Amino acid sequence: MTDGALPIALAFANPALLSGAALVAVPIIIHFLARRPTVRIPWGAMRFLREAELENRRRARLEQWLLLFLRCLAFGLLGLAFARPTVAPGVVGRLLGGGEGRARIVLIDDSASLNHARGGAVDFAVLQNGTLRIARWIAAQDDGGSLSIRRFSQPDAVLHSVARLDAGALPAVEEAIRKLQPRPLPGEPARALAAAAEAIRPLEGPVDLFVFSDFQRSDWSAGDAADKPFGPLVELAKARAAANRTVRVFLGSLGGAARENLALLDCTLERPRIVAGVPALLRIDLANFSRDDRRDLLLDILLDDAPQPAVRLAQAPSQKTASIAAEIVVPDAGFHRLTVRIPPHDGLPLDDVWRGALDVRSSIRVLAVHGARSTDRRQDELYLLRHALAPPGPLASGVVIDEAEVGELAGAALEQYDVVILANIPPPDESIARALQRFVRSGGGLMWSMGDLVGPLDAFERAWGPEGAQLLPARLIDTRTPGEAGSAAALRRAESSALGALLPGEGETVSEQVAFRGWVKLAVDPDTASAPATANAAIPRNITVAARFDDADRSPALVLAEVGRGRVLLYASTVDLDWNDWPRAVDGSYVVTMLETVQFLAGATRHPVAFRAGQSLQLDVAADAYEPTALFKPADYPESAAAPARFNPPANDATELLSLQGPRAEQLGFASVELTIRGGSAEERPLAVNLDARESDLSPISNAELSGWLSGVKHDFLDLNATTMTRDQPPRTELWRTLLLVAAGLLILEQTLAWRFGAAQ
């Protein structure tokens, strides 16, 4: 192997061991040492055998020279094998006049995990340098071959392509390679290899496909098929092999030691709705993809770039995810930027920061509707509920309650409320049913509670009609009122759900002091978990029994349904003291449960907290409040241009949402969207973009698994960090195994011939 940029066809991994070729002298030395000295003995009869003896001597000499040649050749090959000779692929074919016009395609992984750095050198530089070497080698060969360079992030586009790569075209290729940079996007090898297979399909001659990647397991093992992500390529390669148009695959990896990483995977709000001035609990998930535990980690929290109290994580166990809670208080309503970060601990800083965009409301607005108002406040249907949700005193709960009668619902502006509570109302008219249906479908929360005004139950169900029937997550069977036979029942959690988690577990009651004496028996279809089919059954619903009474029938007590974008909760008892004494519970369980229920039904705001890099930016806004236009601005705006939104027009219903579709998020940080409020004024909201959590686990997939996927296709593995790839040389095939086999065969042949020659004498 030369030191310059022009490689020769044959090179040696261990050139210092070429001295082993001196083994060829061993058989020669043995040959001469084994020669017996000749002694002349005069014998008259010899003159009669001279002619025969001369003939035998010539034959024996030829046999000895043949055996000596075989021995020397075998020992010479052994010495050559010690030096590990390598040869460029296709060199034999070129020596025979073939190999012209070979096409080469280089597919470079530029996903986020290649931003990892070791010793100050970014891993992507290893792939970049490997591509440069391949290009220089092809130019040095000058065999008329083409070169096409593609990347994972844009597999359908060719980064650079030349029909004939020679010394003249090389500078432009090198410049294109040097400009490459890794992106903060997840790798999509299946999509990239499928595009490469389509690029190979029309090519007539043999093709070399170079795939340079860190072969991150989370990217490469995605999918269900056993041959993914190589499926289309394997199928194409086998078909071309039958027509002598071979496809050879070279898999170039980083090699070296394992890459360790500490990552902020995600941050979630325990309550989906944040209210100004009310503490919100933030749960932070941190993963340690390292061999050692990490201890005493300090996590910084910033709200609109202003530092908040930091939190300390005592221990992050190796190869596990640890969680820690942090409390934040946002003083003002509006849109705010939240940042959580850990100090640099590794070579991948992209996942050391998490960003979130918070839509903070001044309050959760609740409209409480009751069937009958009482002059006695303590007998009023909503008195205890109102004091549970918005208690008097200096500490605000963040909930604001307006009250209304049933008849006022038809003309109420429901879109200004987050939750509507229907407490013991009689059967409503059709207009109310339609209004509530629109309210829930557009994202509102609805809570039912039962009482003596609800009956008769069949009339109550019919009153909602086909539209409102979707708001009934269960059938109303009959009513058990106080004073009926049987002991009072307790309330227990039934199934795992966000709402059921607020209640005690199996075997525990909601409170030892609480007894339920009356309720409406509910029936939920166990097969479909839905109410009877209606004309409006196309609305998606997901129904869960969150709590049950502990009576003999384990009657459903809290039934939750998701209808459109909203939620409906059916509570089988009363919110006052008519059928139970829960509001009087001294442990405060009624207050806590009602507050959390309202938070749960209000749901998250329509503004997304965070996007993952690679996702398309999207935002839903009220169609009656905003114009159907918007500009999505990337994190580095104005260096990068803003993109106008595409929008899906809503239905004729004014309460429908307007869906704004933006570009793919390809930069980490805080992007923004500029909206136009009806009337002309502009509003700008932050959009947070974080690294996809899959990119944080840097463990690679094994060569054995890759070989299994490429079964039946010629392929070789290249360690781009190894010494054989440190110069401008092609990926090479090692010959030492072949040399050992040939040497062994020669020794066997020599022994066989020696036996036959000796037996013939």
Short mmCIF file of C-alpha atoms in Angstrom, two decimals, residues 331-715:
data_model
loop_
_atom_site.label_atom_id
_atom_site.label_comp_id
_atom_site.label_asym_id
_atom_site.label_seq_id
_atom_site.Cartn_x
_atom_site.Cartn_y
_atom_site.Cartn_z
CA PRO A 331 -47.57 33.92 37.28
CA ASP A 332 -49.30 35.21 34.16
CA ALA A 333 -51.75 33.84 31.61
CA GLY A 334 -50.59 33.54 28.01
CA PHE A 335 -48.02 31.53 26.10
CA HIS A 336 -44.73 30.78 27.83
CA ARG A 337 -41.52 28.92 27.01
CA LEU A 338 -40.34 26.23 29.44
CA THR A 339 -36.81 24.78 29.29
CA VAL A 340 -35.34 21.92 31.30
CA ARG A 341 -31.66 21.03 30.90
CA ILE A 342 -28.90 18.98 32.44
CA PRO A 343 -25.22 19.95 32.46
CA PRO A 344 -23.14 18.35 29.66
CA HIS A 345 -22.23 14.79 30.65
CA ASP A 346 -21.58 13.12 27.33
CA GLY A 347 -20.93 13.59 23.64
CA LEU A 348 -24.55 14.12 22.55
CA PRO A 349 -25.74 17.53 23.80
CA LEU A 350 -28.88 17.51 21.64
CA ASP A 351 -30.86 15.52 24.21
CA ASP A 352 -29.55 17.39 27.25
CA VAL A 353 -32.32 19.98 26.77
CA TRP A 354 -36.12 19.65 26.70
CA ARG A 355 -38.36 22.49 25.61
CA GLY A 356 -42.09 23.01 26.04
CA ALA A 357 -44.60 25.65 24.96
CA LEU A 358 -47.16 26.33 27.69
CA ASP A 359 -50.62 27.74 27.09
CA VAL A 360 -51.42 29.14 30.53
CA ARG A 361 -55.00 30.11 31.25
CA SER A 362 -56.22 32.59 33.81
CA SER A 363 -58.70 29.97 35.09
CA ILE A 364 -60.70 26.86 34.27
CA ARG A 365 -64.17 28.06 33.46
CA VAL A 366 -67.02 25.80 34.52
CA LEU A 367 -70.72 26.19 33.74
CA ALA A 368 -72.77 24.37 36.39
CA VAL A 369 -76.40 23.62 35.50
CA HIS A 370 -78.92 22.32 38.02
CA GLY A 371 -82.46 21.15 37.68
CA ALA A 372 -83.99 23.02 40.66
CA ARG A 373 -82.67 25.93 42.68
CA SER A 374 -83.39 26.01 46.43
CA THR A 375 -83.80 29.08 48.59
CA ASP A 376 -81.90 27.23 51.29
CA ARG A 377 -78.29 27.43 50.20
CA ARG A 378 -77.38 24.20 51.98
CA GLN A 379 -80.15 22.38 50.14
CA ASP A 380 -79.08 23.86 46.82
CA GLU A 381 -77.91 21.23 44.32
CA LEU A 382 -74.63 23.06 43.57
CA TYR A 383 -73.80 24.61 46.95
CA LEU A 384 -71.34 21.94 48.07
CA LEU A 385 -69.92 21.42 44.59
CA ARG A 386 -69.33 25.14 44.19
CA HIS A 387 -67.44 25.34 47.47
CA ALA A 388 -65.39 22.29 46.53
CA LEU A 389 -64.31 23.72 43.18
CA ALA A 390 -63.93 27.37 44.13
CA PRO A 391 -63.61 27.57 47.92
CA PRO A 392 -63.54 31.01 49.51
CA GLY A 393 -60.24 32.16 50.93
CA PRO A 394 -56.87 33.56 49.87
CA LEU A 395 -55.71 30.40 48.00
CA ALA A 396 -57.29 30.23 44.57
CA SER A 397 -58.10 26.85 43.03
CA GLY A 398 -57.95 28.23 39.49
CA VAL A 399 -61.60 27.29 38.85
CA VAL A 400 -64.26 29.90 38.08
CA ILE A 401 -67.92 28.75 38.20
CA ASP A 402 -70.94 30.23 36.46
CA GLU A 403 -74.39 28.83 37.19
CA ALA A 404 -77.36 28.44 34.88
CA GLU A 405 -80.77 26.86 34.63
CA VAL A 406 -81.49 24.09 32.12
CA GLY A 407 -83.53 26.39 29.93
CA GLU A 408 -80.60 28.82 29.59
CA LEU A 409 -78.37 26.21 27.94
CA ALA A 410 -79.83 26.65 24.46
CA GLY A 411 -78.61 30.23 24.17
CA ALA A 412 -75.46 29.96 26.29
CA ALA A 413 -72.05 30.67 24.68
CA LEU A 414 -70.64 27.30 25.61
CA GLU A 415 -67.39 27.85 23.69
CA GLN A 416 -66.14 30.17 26.46
CA TYR A 417 -66.26 27.31 29.00
CA ASP A 418 -63.93 24.39 29.55
CA VAL A 419 -66.36 22.14 31.45
CA VAL A 420 -70.14 21.91 31.72
CA ILE A 421 -71.62 20.12 34.75
CA LEU A 422 -75.22 18.89 34.53
CA ALA A 423 -76.41 18.24 38.09
CA ASN A 424 -79.73 16.38 38.38
CA ILE A 425 -81.42 17.95 35.37
CA PRO A 426 -84.71 16.82 33.82
CA PRO A 427 -84.88 15.58 30.21
CA PRO A 428 -83.67 18.47 27.99
CA ASP A 429 -85.03 19.55 24.62
CA GLU A 430 -83.41 18.80 21.25
CA SER A 431 -81.66 22.16 20.88
CA ILE A 432 -79.81 21.67 24.17
CA ALA A 433 -78.72 18.21 23.09
CA ARG A 434 -77.27 19.57 19.84
CA ALA A 435 -75.48 22.43 21.63
CA LEU A 436 -73.83 20.10 24.14
CA GLN A 437 -72.92 17.66 21.38
CA ARG A 438 -71.05 20.40 19.48
CA PHE A 439 -69.40 21.58 22.68
CA VAL A 440 -67.95 18.16 23.52
CA ARG A 441 -66.93 17.30 19.96
CA SER A 442 -64.89 20.50 19.74
CA GLY A 443 -62.95 19.64 22.91
CA GLY A 444 -65.11 20.54 25.89
CA GLY A 445 -65.65 18.45 29.02
CA LEU A 446 -69.07 17.35 30.23
CA MET A 447 -70.00 15.85 33.61
CA TRP A 448 -73.37 14.30 34.44
CA SER A 449 -74.61 13.63 37.93
CA MET A 450 -77.85 11.85 38.76
CA GLY A 451 -80.77 12.70 41.05
CA ASP A 452 -84.55 12.45 41.45
CA LEU A 453 -85.23 14.86 38.54
CA VAL A 454 -83.54 12.64 35.96
CA GLY A 455 -86.37 10.09 35.74
CA PRO A 456 -88.14 8.46 34.17
CA LEU A 457 -84.93 7.04 32.78
CA ASP A 458 -86.25 5.89 29.39
CA ALA A 459 -87.71 9.33 28.75
CA PHE A 460 -84.42 10.93 29.76
CA GLU A 461 -82.51 8.79 27.22
CA ARG A 462 -84.99 9.51 24.43
CA ALA A 463 -84.85 13.25 25.09
CA TRP A 464 -81.26 13.41 23.90
CA GLY A 465 -82.10 12.02 20.49
CA PRO A 466 -79.57 10.58 18.03
CA GLU A 467 -77.22 13.56 18.41
CA GLY A 468 -77.06 13.72 22.18
CA ALA A 469 -77.15 9.96 22.70
CA GLN A 470 -73.41 9.94 22.03
CA LEU A 471 -73.06 11.87 25.29
CA LEU A 472 -74.56 8.97 27.26
CA PRO A 473 -71.64 6.55 27.82
CA ALA A 474 -73.94 3.97 29.48
CA ARG A 475 -77.56 2.85 29.56
CA LEU A 476 -79.67 4.06 32.50
CA ILE A 477 -81.33 0.89 33.83
CA ASP A 478 -83.08 1.75 37.12
CA THR A 479 -82.70 3.87 40.21
CA ARG A 480 -81.86 2.74 43.73
CA THR A 481 -83.03 5.44 46.11
CA PRO A 482 -82.24 5.87 49.81
CA GLY A 483 -84.37 3.72 52.07
CA GLU A 484 -84.42 0.67 49.78
CA ALA A 485 -83.39 -2.68 51.19
CA GLY A 486 -79.71 -3.35 51.40
CA SER A 487 -76.79 -1.73 53.09
CA ALA A 488 -75.06 1.36 51.77
CA ALA A 489 -72.19 0.94 49.34
CA ALA A 490 -68.67 2.32 49.11
CA LEU A 491 -66.85 3.66 46.04
CA ARG A 492 -63.72 1.95 44.68
CA ARG A 493 -61.47 2.28 41.67
CA ALA A 494 -62.38 -0.18 38.91
CA GLU A 495 -59.91 0.16 36.02
CA SER A 496 -56.62 1.81 35.30
CA SER A 497 -57.26 5.28 33.91
CA ALA A 498 -56.13 8.81 34.53
CA LEU A 499 -59.36 9.51 36.37
CA GLY A 500 -59.49 6.18 38.25
CA ALA A 501 -55.96 6.80 39.52
CA LEU A 502 -57.39 9.52 41.76
CA LEU A 503 -59.37 6.91 43.70
CA PRO A 504 -58.17 4.23 46.11
CA GLY A 505 -57.14 0.86 44.80
CA GLU A 506 -58.85 -2.52 45.06
CA GLY A 507 -59.97 -3.25 48.60
CA GLU A 508 -59.94 0.39 49.67
CA THR A 509 -62.86 2.77 49.76
CA VAL A 510 -62.78 6.40 48.72
CA SER A 511 -63.27 7.32 52.39
CA GLU A 512 -64.13 5.40 55.51
CA GLN A 513 -66.75 8.02 56.39
CA VAL A 514 -68.57 7.92 53.03
CA ALA A 515 -71.65 5.81 52.29
CA PHE A 516 -73.63 5.81 49.04
CA ARG A 517 -77.33 5.11 49.68
CA GLY A 518 -78.69 5.78 46.22
CA TRP A 519 -77.53 5.66 42.60
CA VAL A 520 -78.67 4.95 39.08
CA LYS A 521 -77.77 1.50 37.90
CA LEU A 522 -75.76 1.78 34.69
CA ALA A 523 -75.06 -0.78 31.97
CA VAL A 524 -72.00 -0.63 29.72
CA ASP A 525 -71.72 -3.00 26.77
CA PRO A 526 -68.77 -5.27 27.71
CA ASP A 527 -67.98 -6.08 24.07
CA THR A 528 -68.08 -2.69 22.40
CA ALA A 529 -67.76 -0.46 25.48
CA SER A 530 -70.25 1.88 23.92
CA ALA A 531 -73.86 2.90 24.19
CA PRO A 532 -76.41 1.60 21.68
CA ALA A 533 -75.76 2.47 18.05
CA THR A 534 -77.21 5.74 16.87
CA ALA A 535 -77.38 7.69 13.67
CA ASN A 536 -74.29 9.60 14.81
CA ALA A 537 -72.22 6.53 15.76
CA ALA A 538 -69.30 7.56 13.51
CA ILE A 539 -68.03 9.89 16.26
CA PRO A 540 -65.07 8.10 17.90
CA ARG A 541 -65.62 7.01 21.48
CA ASN A 542 -63.50 5.19 24.00
CA ILE A 543 -65.41 4.21 27.16
CA THR A 544 -63.92 3.22 30.52
CA VAL A 545 -65.52 2.32 33.84
CA ALA A 546 -63.28 4.28 36.21
CA ALA A 547 -65.02 3.39 39.49
CA ARG A 548 -67.68 0.99 40.82
CA PHE A 549 -69.79 0.64 43.92
CA ASP A 550 -68.99 -2.38 46.07
CA ASP A 551 -72.57 -3.71 46.00
CA ALA A 552 -73.33 -7.26 44.93
CA ASP A 553 -73.52 -6.24 41.24
CA ARG A 554 -70.41 -4.06 41.36
CA SER A 555 -72.47 -1.36 39.71
CA PRO A 556 -70.59 1.25 37.62
CA ALA A 557 -70.23 4.53 39.49
CA LEU A 558 -68.03 6.63 37.19
CA VAL A 559 -68.13 5.97 33.44
CA LEU A 560 -65.80 7.96 31.22
CA ALA A 561 -66.13 8.41 27.44
CA GLU A 562 -64.07 10.25 24.86
CA VAL A 563 -66.33 11.83 22.24
CA GLY A 564 -64.63 13.61 19.37
CA ARG A 565 -62.01 15.87 20.96
CA GLY A 566 -63.80 16.07 24.31
CA ARG A 567 -64.60 13.93 27.35
CA VAL A 568 -67.81 12.93 29.09
CA LEU A 569 -68.10 11.64 32.67
CA LEU A 570 -71.30 9.99 33.94
CA TYR A 571 -71.51 9.96 37.76
CA ALA A 572 -74.23 7.56 38.95
CA SER A 573 -74.97 9.37 42.23
CA THR A 574 -75.58 12.98 43.29
CA VAL A 575 -73.13 15.82 43.88
CA ASP A 576 -75.09 16.91 46.95
CA LEU A 577 -76.17 15.03 50.11
CA ASP A 578 -79.41 13.55 48.75
CA TRP A 579 -78.06 10.09 47.93
CA ASN A 580 -74.67 10.04 49.73
CA ASP A 581 -72.68 11.86 52.35
CA TRP A 582 -69.44 12.17 50.36
CA PRO A 583 -69.42 16.02 50.36
CA ARG A 584 -69.20 15.87 54.19
CA ALA A 585 -66.11 13.62 54.20
CA VAL A 586 -63.68 15.09 56.74
CA ASP A 587 -60.68 13.77 54.79
CA GLY A 588 -61.36 16.18 51.93
CA SER A 589 -61.61 13.38 49.35
CA TYR A 590 -64.70 14.98 47.78
CA VAL A 591 -62.94 18.31 47.24
CA VAL A 592 -59.78 16.69 45.85
CA THR A 593 -61.71 14.34 43.54
CA MET A 594 -63.96 17.07 42.14
CA LEU A 595 -61.04 19.43 41.53
CA GLU A 596 -59.05 16.74 39.75
CA THR A 597 -62.12 15.64 37.79
CA VAL A 598 -62.66 19.15 36.46
CA GLN A 599 -58.96 19.35 35.56
CA PHE A 600 -59.22 16.02 33.79
CA LEU A 601 -62.39 16.89 31.87
CA ALA A 602 -61.00 20.28 30.85
CA GLY A 603 -58.18 18.39 29.13
CA ALA A 604 -55.09 19.92 27.67
CA THR A 605 -55.25 23.10 25.69
CA ARG A 606 -55.29 22.78 21.92
CA HIS A 607 -51.81 24.25 21.76
CA PRO A 608 -49.27 21.38 21.62
CA VAL A 609 -46.68 21.37 24.39
CA ALA A 610 -43.88 19.98 22.22
CA PHE A 611 -43.12 18.41 18.84
CA ARG A 612 -40.49 15.84 17.96
CA ALA A 613 -37.95 16.68 15.27
CA GLY A 614 -39.20 15.10 12.07
CA GLN A 615 -42.87 15.68 12.87
CA SER A 616 -45.00 18.05 10.84
CA LEU A 617 -45.97 21.17 12.74
CA GLN A 618 -49.71 21.35 13.28
CA LEU A 619 -52.07 23.56 15.24
CA ASP A 620 -55.83 23.52 15.81
CA VAL A 621 -57.54 26.87 16.45
CA ALA A 622 -61.14 27.99 16.71
CA ALA A 623 -62.48 28.68 13.24
CA ASP A 624 -64.67 31.52 14.45
CA ALA A 625 -61.74 33.30 16.15
CA TYR A 626 -58.90 33.07 13.62
CA GLU A 627 -58.44 33.60 9.92
CA PRO A 628 -57.57 30.53 7.83
CA THR A 629 -53.95 31.65 7.38
CA ALA A 630 -50.75 31.40 9.36
CA LEU A 631 -46.96 31.53 9.04
CA PHE A 632 -44.75 28.88 10.62
CA LYS A 633 -41.33 30.29 11.51
CA PRO A 634 -38.37 27.94 12.17
CA ALA A 635 -36.13 28.25 15.22
CA ASP A 636 -33.49 30.23 13.30
CA TYR A 637 -35.93 32.65 11.67
CA PRO A 638 -35.20 34.96 9.83
CA GLU A 639 -32.05 33.14 8.64
CA SER A 640 -34.45 30.45 7.38
CA ALA A 641 -37.64 31.50 5.68
CA ALA A 642 -41.10 31.13 7.16
CA ALA A 643 -43.55 28.70 5.56
CA PRO A 644 -47.22 29.47 4.99
CA ALA A 645 -49.68 27.06 6.57
CA ARG A 646 -51.94 24.71 4.72
CA PHE A 647 -55.35 24.46 6.34
CA ASN A 648 -58.30 22.13 6.37
CA PRO A 649 -61.52 24.12 6.24
CA PRO A 650 -63.99 23.26 9.01
CA ALA A 651 -67.52 22.10 8.51
CA ASN A 652 -70.42 24.53 8.45
CA ASP A 653 -70.50 24.39 12.22
CA ALA A 654 -68.99 27.60 13.63
CA THR A 655 -67.62 25.79 16.67
CA GLU A 656 -65.48 23.44 14.57
CA LEU A 657 -61.72 23.75 14.72
CA LEU A 658 -59.47 25.00 11.98
CA SER A 659 -56.50 22.67 11.45
CA LEU A 660 -53.35 24.49 10.35
CA GLN A 661 -50.72 22.24 8.74
CA GLY A 662 -47.12 23.42 8.76
CA PRO A 663 -43.76 22.15 7.46
CA ARG A 664 -41.67 19.35 8.87
CA ALA A 665 -39.80 20.36 12.04
CA GLU A 666 -36.11 20.00 11.14
CA GLN A 667 -34.51 22.24 13.75
CA LEU A 668 -34.41 21.92 17.51
CA GLY A 669 -35.46 24.88 19.60
CA PHE A 670 -38.41 27.22 19.77
CA ALA A 671 -40.14 27.80 16.47
CA SER A 672 -43.27 29.94 16.30
CA VAL A 673 -46.53 30.34 14.44
CA GLU A 674 -48.02 33.70 13.53
CA LEU A 675 -51.84 33.72 13.51
CA THR A 676 -54.29 36.35 12.36
CA ILE A 677 -57.18 37.04 14.72
CA ARG A 678 -60.46 37.85 13.04
CA GLY A 679 -60.50 41.62 13.02
CA GLY A 680 -56.93 42.02 11.79
CA SER A 681 -54.57 41.81 14.79
CA ALA A 682 -51.72 39.28 14.86
CA GLU A 683 -50.87 36.70 17.51
CA GLU A 684 -47.59 34.79 17.74
CA ARG A 685 -47.28 31.51 19.65
CA PRO A 686 -44.16 29.49 20.49
CA LEU A 687 -43.75 25.93 19.18
CA ALA A 688 -41.21 23.71 20.95
CA VAL A 689 -39.21 21.12 19.00
CA ASN A 690 -37.17 18.45 20.79
CA LEU A 691 -35.01 15.53 19.74
CA ASP A 692 -36.87 12.29 19.13
CA ALA A 693 -36.31 10.15 22.24
CA ARG A 694 -35.41 7.13 20.06
CA GLU A 695 -32.18 8.84 19.03
CA SER A 696 -30.84 8.92 22.59
CA ASP A 697 -30.14 5.19 22.88
CA LEU A 698 -26.89 4.87 20.90
CA SER A 699 -26.46 1.10 21.14
CA PRO A 700 -25.81 -0.46 17.69
CA ILE A 701 -27.36 -3.47 16.07
CA SER A 702 -25.07 -6.48 15.65
CA ASN A 703 -23.32 -7.53 12.44
CA ALA A 704 -24.92 -10.96 12.79
CA GLU A 705 -28.42 -9.45 12.59
CA LEU A 706 -27.44 -7.34 9.60
CA SER A 707 -26.02 -10.41 7.87
CA GLY A 708 -29.23 -12.28 8.56
CA TRP A 709 -31.22 -9.55 6.85
CA LEU A 710 -28.83 -9.63 3.86
CA SER A 711 -28.89 -13.40 3.47
CA GLY A 712 -28.26 -14.31 -0.16
CA VAL A 713 -26.72 -10.92 -1.02
CA LYS A 714 -22.96 -10.36 -1.28
CA HIS A 715 -21.95 -8.05 1.52
#
